[in-house]
Amino acid sequence: MAVKRVVAVLALATSLLATSVLGEEQAKCGQASYYPSEYACYDNKTLCPITFSLPTKPCGGGCYSPEQYSCEDETIKDLPEATSPFTLTFSGVRKTFQNLNVKACGRYLAVGANARECHACTAAGGTNCGTYQNSTVLLPGGEMASDVPGHQYWYINPTDGILRYTEALAGNASLWNATIPGKEFAGQNVKVYENGLFTWTREDATTHWWMACLVTLPGGAVGTARSWRIYAPTYVNMERGDCELGRIFSKAVDRKAGVYKYP
């Protein structure tokens, strides 16, 4: 990816988050003044933006995210894409989101103190349910780390951009056919970097961030039993007023960290 494109992407993310801390004093980087909450200074001469509490680094006259790129001979290059099963961690402006795991339950992926992580297992057929760690684990090819016959898949719903997963698809042709467009949509628009960013690409620009949108679970009054479901920042979703921006990171894990089935 060209440096100019990387800088443009970082500038977009920074402009969306450009709110300095109230009362924050400016610092000096060479002759330039800057807010330390918004930029990192290197060698007292180069400023690079901080996005979602994570500093970018200088390379070849531009700035890059070390969670997605490397700098080799002053050239920005992509990190390798993931080949291992992985968990997801959300990092956003809201402090309560920092380093929280994305969890799967009820066909949705969500984050937050009240986000539920659901799993199910049956010992029928000799399944050893004790071998699973029951964490939310995804595979780079679009599957969930589940062993239920028929498998389960994660995908972005093409109608509203929400990050979801399927139920087990064995023997259910209509569900399989309905799911395929979502699976293809995810495969074309999502890249996962090994121990790096979980990214989404819009048709006209590459973005490295997601949206966590507030949901009150059934039976809960406003302000209780709430979680934040994960959405791609489509143009329609960006008009919502109940969402927070953030980045999502992958961490390589063993496949058995997953579950037998995600209900």
Short mmCIF file of N, CA, C and O in Angstrom, two decimals, residues 97-179:
data_model
loop_
_atom_site.label_atom_id
_atom_site.label_comp_id
_atom_site.label_asym_id
_atom_site.label_seq_id
_atom_site.Cartn_x
_atom_site.Cartn_y
_atom_site.Cartn_z
N PHE A 97 -14.05 0.00 26.90
CA PHE A 97 -13.86 -0.96 25.81
C PHE A 97 -12.42 -1.45 25.72
O PHE A 97 -12.13 -2.40 25.00
N GLN A 98 -11.50 -0.80 26.39
CA GLN A 98 -10.10 -1.11 26.19
C GLN A 98 -9.79 -2.57 26.51
O GLN A 98 -10.02 -3.05 27.61
N ASN A 99 -9.27 -3.26 25.50
CA ASN A 99 -8.79 -4.64 25.65
C ASN A 99 -9.86 -5.63 26.09
O ASN A 99 -9.55 -6.65 26.71
N LEU A 100 -11.12 -5.36 25.75
CA LEU A 100 -12.18 -6.31 26.05
C LEU A 100 -12.36 -7.27 24.88
O LEU A 100 -12.32 -6.87 23.72
N ASN A 101 -12.57 -8.54 25.20
CA ASN A 101 -12.76 -9.55 24.17
C ASN A 101 -14.13 -9.42 23.51
O ASN A 101 -15.13 -9.13 24.17
N VAL A 102 -14.16 -9.63 22.20
CA VAL A 102 -15.42 -9.72 21.47
C VAL A 102 -16.00 -11.11 21.74
O VAL A 102 -15.29 -12.12 21.64
N LYS A 103 -17.30 -11.16 22.07
CA LYS A 103 -17.93 -12.41 22.47
C LYS A 103 -19.09 -12.77 21.55
O LYS A 103 -19.76 -11.89 21.01
N ALA A 104 -19.32 -14.07 21.39
CA ALA A 104 -20.38 -14.57 20.52
C ALA A 104 -21.53 -15.13 21.36
O ALA A 104 -21.32 -15.92 22.28
N CYS A 105 -22.75 -14.68 21.01
CA CYS A 105 -23.95 -15.21 21.66
C CYS A 105 -25.16 -14.81 20.84
O CYS A 105 -25.25 -13.65 20.39
N GLY A 106 -26.09 -15.72 20.64
CA GLY A 106 -27.34 -15.39 19.98
C GLY A 106 -27.19 -14.93 18.54
O GLY A 106 -27.97 -14.12 18.06
N ARG A 107 -26.16 -15.40 17.84
CA ARG A 107 -25.88 -15.09 16.42
C ARG A 107 -25.23 -13.72 16.23
O ARG A 107 -25.10 -13.26 15.11
N TYR A 108 -24.83 -13.06 17.32
CA TYR A 108 -24.18 -11.76 17.21
C TYR A 108 -22.82 -11.80 17.89
O TYR A 108 -22.58 -12.59 18.79
N LEU A 109 -21.93 -10.89 17.47
CA LEU A 109 -20.67 -10.67 18.17
C LEU A 109 -20.73 -9.31 18.83
O LEU A 109 -21.11 -8.32 18.19
N ALA A 110 -20.39 -9.26 20.12
CA ALA A 110 -20.57 -8.04 20.90
C ALA A 110 -19.41 -7.85 21.87
O ALA A 110 -18.62 -8.76 22.11
N VAL A 111 -19.34 -6.64 22.43
CA VAL A 111 -18.30 -6.30 23.39
C VAL A 111 -18.95 -5.51 24.52
O VAL A 111 -20.04 -4.97 24.37
N GLY A 112 -18.28 -5.43 25.65
CA GLY A 112 -18.81 -4.68 26.77
C GLY A 112 -18.94 -5.55 28.01
O GLY A 112 -18.91 -6.78 27.93
N ALA A 113 -19.09 -4.90 29.15
CA ALA A 113 -19.16 -5.63 30.42
C ALA A 113 -20.31 -6.61 30.46
O ALA A 113 -20.25 -7.64 31.15
N ASN A 114 -21.41 -6.32 29.76
CA ASN A 114 -22.58 -7.19 29.79
C ASN A 114 -22.73 -8.07 28.54
O ASN A 114 -23.74 -8.74 28.38
N ALA A 115 -21.72 -8.06 27.68
CA ALA A 115 -21.77 -8.93 26.50
C ALA A 115 -21.64 -10.39 26.96
O ALA A 115 -20.80 -10.73 27.79
N ARG A 116 -22.51 -11.24 26.42
CA ARG A 116 -22.53 -12.64 26.84
C ARG A 116 -21.69 -13.49 25.90
O ARG A 116 -21.60 -13.22 24.71
N GLU A 117 -21.08 -14.54 26.46
CA GLU A 117 -20.33 -15.52 25.68
C GLU A 117 -21.02 -16.86 25.87
O GLU A 117 -21.02 -17.42 26.96
N CYS A 118 -21.66 -17.37 24.81
CA CYS A 118 -22.50 -18.55 24.92
C CYS A 118 -21.83 -19.77 24.27
O CYS A 118 -21.19 -19.64 23.22
N HIS A 119 -22.02 -20.90 24.88
CA HIS A 119 -21.48 -22.13 24.31
C HIS A 119 -22.36 -23.30 24.73
O HIS A 119 -23.07 -23.24 25.73
N ALA A 120 -22.33 -24.34 23.94
CA ALA A 120 -23.13 -25.53 24.22
C ALA A 120 -22.35 -26.76 23.76
O ALA A 120 -21.53 -26.69 22.85
N CYS A 121 -22.62 -27.88 24.41
CA CYS A 121 -21.95 -29.12 24.04
C CYS A 121 -22.79 -30.29 24.50
O CYS A 121 -23.49 -30.22 25.52
N THR A 122 -22.75 -31.37 23.74
CA THR A 122 -23.41 -32.61 24.12
C THR A 122 -22.41 -33.75 24.03
O THR A 122 -21.58 -33.79 23.11
N ALA A 123 -22.46 -34.64 25.00
CA ALA A 123 -21.52 -35.77 25.02
C ALA A 123 -21.95 -36.90 24.10
O ALA A 123 -21.27 -37.91 23.99
N ALA A 124 -23.08 -36.72 23.40
CA ALA A 124 -23.56 -37.76 22.48
C ALA A 124 -22.51 -38.00 21.39
O ALA A 124 -21.89 -37.07 20.87
N GLY A 125 -22.32 -39.27 21.05
CA GLY A 125 -21.35 -39.62 20.02
C GLY A 125 -19.93 -39.61 20.52
O GLY A 125 -18.99 -39.67 19.72
N GLY A 126 -19.75 -39.54 21.81
CA GLY A 126 -18.40 -39.60 22.38
C GLY A 126 -17.67 -38.28 22.44
O GLY A 126 -16.46 -38.25 22.68
N THR A 127 -18.36 -37.15 22.24
CA THR A 127 -17.71 -35.85 22.31
C THR A 127 -17.22 -35.57 23.73
O THR A 127 -17.96 -35.73 24.69
N ASN A 128 -15.97 -35.19 23.84
CA ASN A 128 -15.39 -34.85 25.13
C ASN A 128 -15.53 -33.35 25.33
O ASN A 128 -14.69 -32.55 24.89
N CYS A 129 -16.59 -32.93 26.00
CA CYS A 129 -16.87 -31.50 26.16
C CYS A 129 -15.81 -30.80 27.01
O CYS A 129 -15.64 -29.58 26.91
N GLY A 130 -15.09 -31.56 27.81
CA GLY A 130 -14.08 -30.96 28.68
C GLY A 130 -12.84 -30.49 27.96
O GLY A 130 -11.99 -29.83 28.56
N THR A 131 -12.71 -30.80 26.66
CA THR A 131 -11.52 -30.39 25.93
C THR A 131 -11.61 -28.96 25.40
O THR A 131 -10.63 -28.42 24.91
N TYR A 132 -12.79 -28.35 25.49
CA TYR A 132 -12.97 -27.00 24.95
C TYR A 132 -12.79 -25.95 26.04
O TYR A 132 -13.18 -26.15 27.18
N GLN A 133 -12.21 -24.81 25.66
CA GLN A 133 -12.02 -23.70 26.59
C GLN A 133 -13.18 -22.70 26.55
O GLN A 133 -13.24 -21.79 27.35
N ASN A 134 -14.07 -22.87 25.57
CA ASN A 134 -15.32 -22.11 25.47
C ASN A 134 -15.12 -20.60 25.34
O ASN A 134 -15.85 -19.80 25.93
N SER A 135 -14.12 -20.21 24.55
CA SER A 135 -13.92 -18.82 24.20
C SER A 135 -14.45 -18.58 22.78
O SER A 135 -14.67 -19.52 22.02
N THR A 136 -14.65 -17.32 22.42
CA THR A 136 -15.08 -16.98 21.08
C THR A 136 -13.87 -16.95 20.16
O THR A 136 -13.01 -16.06 20.28
N VAL A 137 -13.78 -17.95 19.28
CA VAL A 137 -12.62 -18.09 18.40
C VAL A 137 -13.09 -18.17 16.95
O VAL A 137 -14.02 -18.91 16.63
N LEU A 138 -12.47 -17.39 16.08
CA LEU A 138 -12.79 -17.38 14.66
C LEU A 138 -11.64 -17.96 13.87
O LEU A 138 -10.49 -17.99 14.34
N LEU A 139 -11.93 -18.43 12.66
CA LEU A 139 -10.91 -18.94 11.75
C LEU A 139 -10.79 -17.98 10.57
O LEU A 139 -11.78 -17.38 10.13
N PRO A 140 -9.58 -17.82 10.00
CA PRO A 140 -9.39 -16.88 8.90
C PRO A 140 -10.27 -17.14 7.69
O PRO A 140 -10.65 -16.21 6.98
N GLY A 141 -10.65 -18.38 7.43
CA GLY A 141 -11.44 -18.71 6.25
C GLY A 141 -12.91 -18.40 6.37
O GLY A 141 -13.68 -18.64 5.44
N GLY A 142 -13.36 -17.86 7.50
CA GLY A 142 -14.77 -17.51 7.67
C GLY A 142 -15.52 -18.41 8.62
O GLY A 142 -16.68 -18.13 8.95
N GLU A 143 -14.90 -19.49 9.09
CA GLU A 143 -15.58 -20.38 10.04
C GLU A 143 -15.40 -19.90 11.47
O GLU A 143 -14.47 -19.15 11.79
N MET A 144 -16.30 -20.35 12.33
CA MET A 144 -16.12 -20.24 13.77
C MET A 144 -15.38 -21.49 14.23
O MET A 144 -15.46 -22.55 13.59
N ALA A 145 -14.67 -21.41 15.34
CA ALA A 145 -13.98 -22.57 15.88
C ALA A 145 -14.96 -23.41 16.67
O ALA A 145 -14.98 -23.42 17.90
N SER A 146 -15.84 -24.11 15.94
CA SER A 146 -16.81 -25.01 16.56
C SER A 146 -16.74 -26.35 15.83
O SER A 146 -16.41 -26.41 14.65
N ASP A 147 -17.07 -27.42 16.56
CA ASP A 147 -16.98 -28.77 15.98
C ASP A 147 -18.34 -29.40 15.73
O ASP A 147 -18.43 -30.56 15.36
N VAL A 148 -19.41 -28.63 15.92
CA VAL A 148 -20.75 -29.17 15.67
C VAL A 148 -20.85 -29.55 14.19
O VAL A 148 -20.31 -28.84 13.33
N PRO A 149 -21.49 -30.67 13.86
CA PRO A 149 -21.64 -31.04 12.44
C PRO A 149 -22.29 -29.93 11.62
O PRO A 149 -23.28 -29.33 12.04
N GLY A 150 -21.71 -29.65 10.48
CA GLY A 150 -22.23 -28.60 9.62
C GLY A 150 -21.46 -27.30 9.73
O GLY A 150 -21.51 -26.46 8.84
N HIS A 151 -20.75 -27.14 10.83
CA HIS A 151 -19.92 -25.96 11.06
C HIS A 151 -20.74 -24.67 11.18
O HIS A 151 -21.91 -24.63 10.84
N GLN A 152 -20.08 -23.66 11.68
CA GLN A 152 -20.68 -22.33 11.83
C GLN A 152 -19.74 -21.29 11.23
O GLN A 152 -18.52 -21.49 11.21
N TYR A 153 -20.31 -20.19 10.73
CA TYR A 153 -19.52 -19.19 10.01
C TYR A 153 -19.78 -17.79 10.57
O TYR A 153 -20.90 -17.47 10.94
N TRP A 154 -18.72 -16.97 10.57
CA TRP A 154 -18.89 -15.56 10.90
C TRP A 154 -18.97 -14.78 9.59
O TRP A 154 -18.39 -15.16 8.58
N TYR A 155 -19.71 -13.68 9.61
CA TYR A 155 -19.88 -12.89 8.39
C TYR A 155 -20.42 -11.51 8.74
O TYR A 155 -20.92 -11.28 9.84
N ILE A 156 -20.30 -10.58 7.81
CA ILE A 156 -20.92 -9.27 7.94
C ILE A 156 -22.22 -9.31 7.15
O ILE A 156 -22.23 -9.59 5.96
N ASN A 157 -23.32 -9.01 7.82
CA ASN A 157 -24.61 -8.99 7.14
C ASN A 157 -24.60 -7.87 6.09
O ASN A 157 -24.42 -6.70 6.43
N PRO A 158 -24.78 -8.20 4.81
CA PRO A 158 -24.68 -7.17 3.77
C PRO A 158 -25.79 -6.12 3.83
O PRO A 158 -25.65 -5.07 3.23
N THR A 159 -26.87 -6.38 4.54
CA THR A 159 -27.97 -5.40 4.59
C THR A 159 -27.75 -4.31 5.63
O THR A 159 -28.16 -3.17 5.43
N ASP A 160 -27.11 -4.64 6.75
CA ASP A 160 -26.93 -3.62 7.80
C ASP A 160 -25.50 -3.54 8.34
O ASP A 160 -25.22 -2.74 9.22
N GLY A 161 -24.59 -4.38 7.84
CA GLY A 161 -23.19 -4.28 8.24
C GLY A 161 -22.86 -4.86 9.60
O GLY A 161 -21.73 -4.71 10.08
N ILE A 162 -23.78 -5.57 10.24
CA ILE A 162 -23.51 -6.11 11.56
C ILE A 162 -22.70 -7.40 11.46
O ILE A 162 -22.86 -8.19 10.53
N LEU A 163 -21.80 -7.60 12.41
CA LEU A 163 -20.96 -8.79 12.46
C LEU A 163 -21.72 -9.90 13.17
O LEU A 163 -22.05 -9.77 14.35
N ARG A 164 -21.98 -10.98 12.43
CA ARG A 164 -22.81 -12.06 12.96
C ARG A 164 -22.15 -13.41 12.72
O ARG A 164 -21.07 -13.49 12.12
N TYR A 165 -22.83 -14.47 13.19
CA TYR A 165 -22.40 -15.83 12.86
C TYR A 165 -23.64 -16.69 12.67
O TYR A 165 -24.74 -16.36 13.13
N THR A 166 -23.46 -17.80 11.98
CA THR A 166 -24.58 -18.68 11.66
C THR A 166 -24.76 -19.75 12.73
O THR A 166 -23.87 -20.03 13.53
N GLU A 167 -25.92 -20.38 12.69
CA GLU A 167 -26.08 -21.61 13.45
C GLU A 167 -25.45 -22.74 12.65
O GLU A 167 -24.95 -22.52 11.54
N ALA A 168 -25.40 -23.94 13.21
CA ALA A 168 -24.86 -25.07 12.47
C ALA A 168 -25.68 -25.30 11.21
O ALA A 168 -26.91 -25.27 11.24
N LEU A 169 -25.01 -25.52 10.08
CA LEU A 169 -25.69 -25.54 8.79
C LEU A 169 -25.99 -26.93 8.26
O LEU A 169 -26.50 -27.06 7.15
N ALA A 170 -25.66 -27.97 8.99
CA ALA A 170 -25.86 -29.33 8.49
C ALA A 170 -27.33 -29.60 8.19
O ALA A 170 -28.21 -29.38 9.02
N GLY A 171 -27.62 -30.06 6.97
CA GLY A 171 -28.97 -30.47 6.60
C GLY A 171 -29.95 -29.34 6.45
O GLY A 171 -31.15 -29.56 6.41
N ASN A 172 -29.48 -28.09 6.39
CA ASN A 172 -30.38 -26.96 6.27
C ASN A 172 -29.99 -26.15 5.04
O ASN A 172 -29.29 -25.13 5.12
N ALA A 173 -30.41 -26.60 3.88
CA ALA A 173 -29.99 -26.00 2.62
C ALA A 173 -30.45 -24.55 2.50
O ALA A 173 -29.74 -23.70 1.97
N SER A 174 -31.66 -24.25 2.99
CA SER A 174 -32.16 -22.89 2.85
C SER A 174 -31.32 -21.91 3.66
O SER A 174 -31.02 -20.80 3.21
N LEU A 175 -30.90 -22.33 4.88
CA LEU A 175 -30.06 -21.47 5.69
C LEU A 175 -28.69 -21.32 5.04
O LEU A 175 -28.11 -20.23 4.99
N TRP A 176 -28.17 -22.41 4.51
CA TRP A 176 -26.87 -22.36 3.84
C TRP A 176 -26.90 -21.36 2.69
O TRP A 176 -26.05 -20.51 2.56
N ASN A 177 -27.93 -21.45 1.85
CA ASN A 177 -28.02 -20.56 0.70
C ASN A 177 -28.17 -19.10 1.13
O ASN A 177 -27.65 -18.20 0.50
N ALA A 178 -28.89 -18.88 2.21
CA ALA A 178 -29.10 -17.52 2.70
C ALA A 178 -27.82 -16.95 3.30
O ALA A 178 -27.61 -15.74 3.31
N THR A 179 -26.97 -17.83 3.78
CA THR A 179 -25.76 -17.40 4.46
C THR A 179 -24.62 -17.13 3.49
O THR A 179 -23.77 -16.28 3.75
#
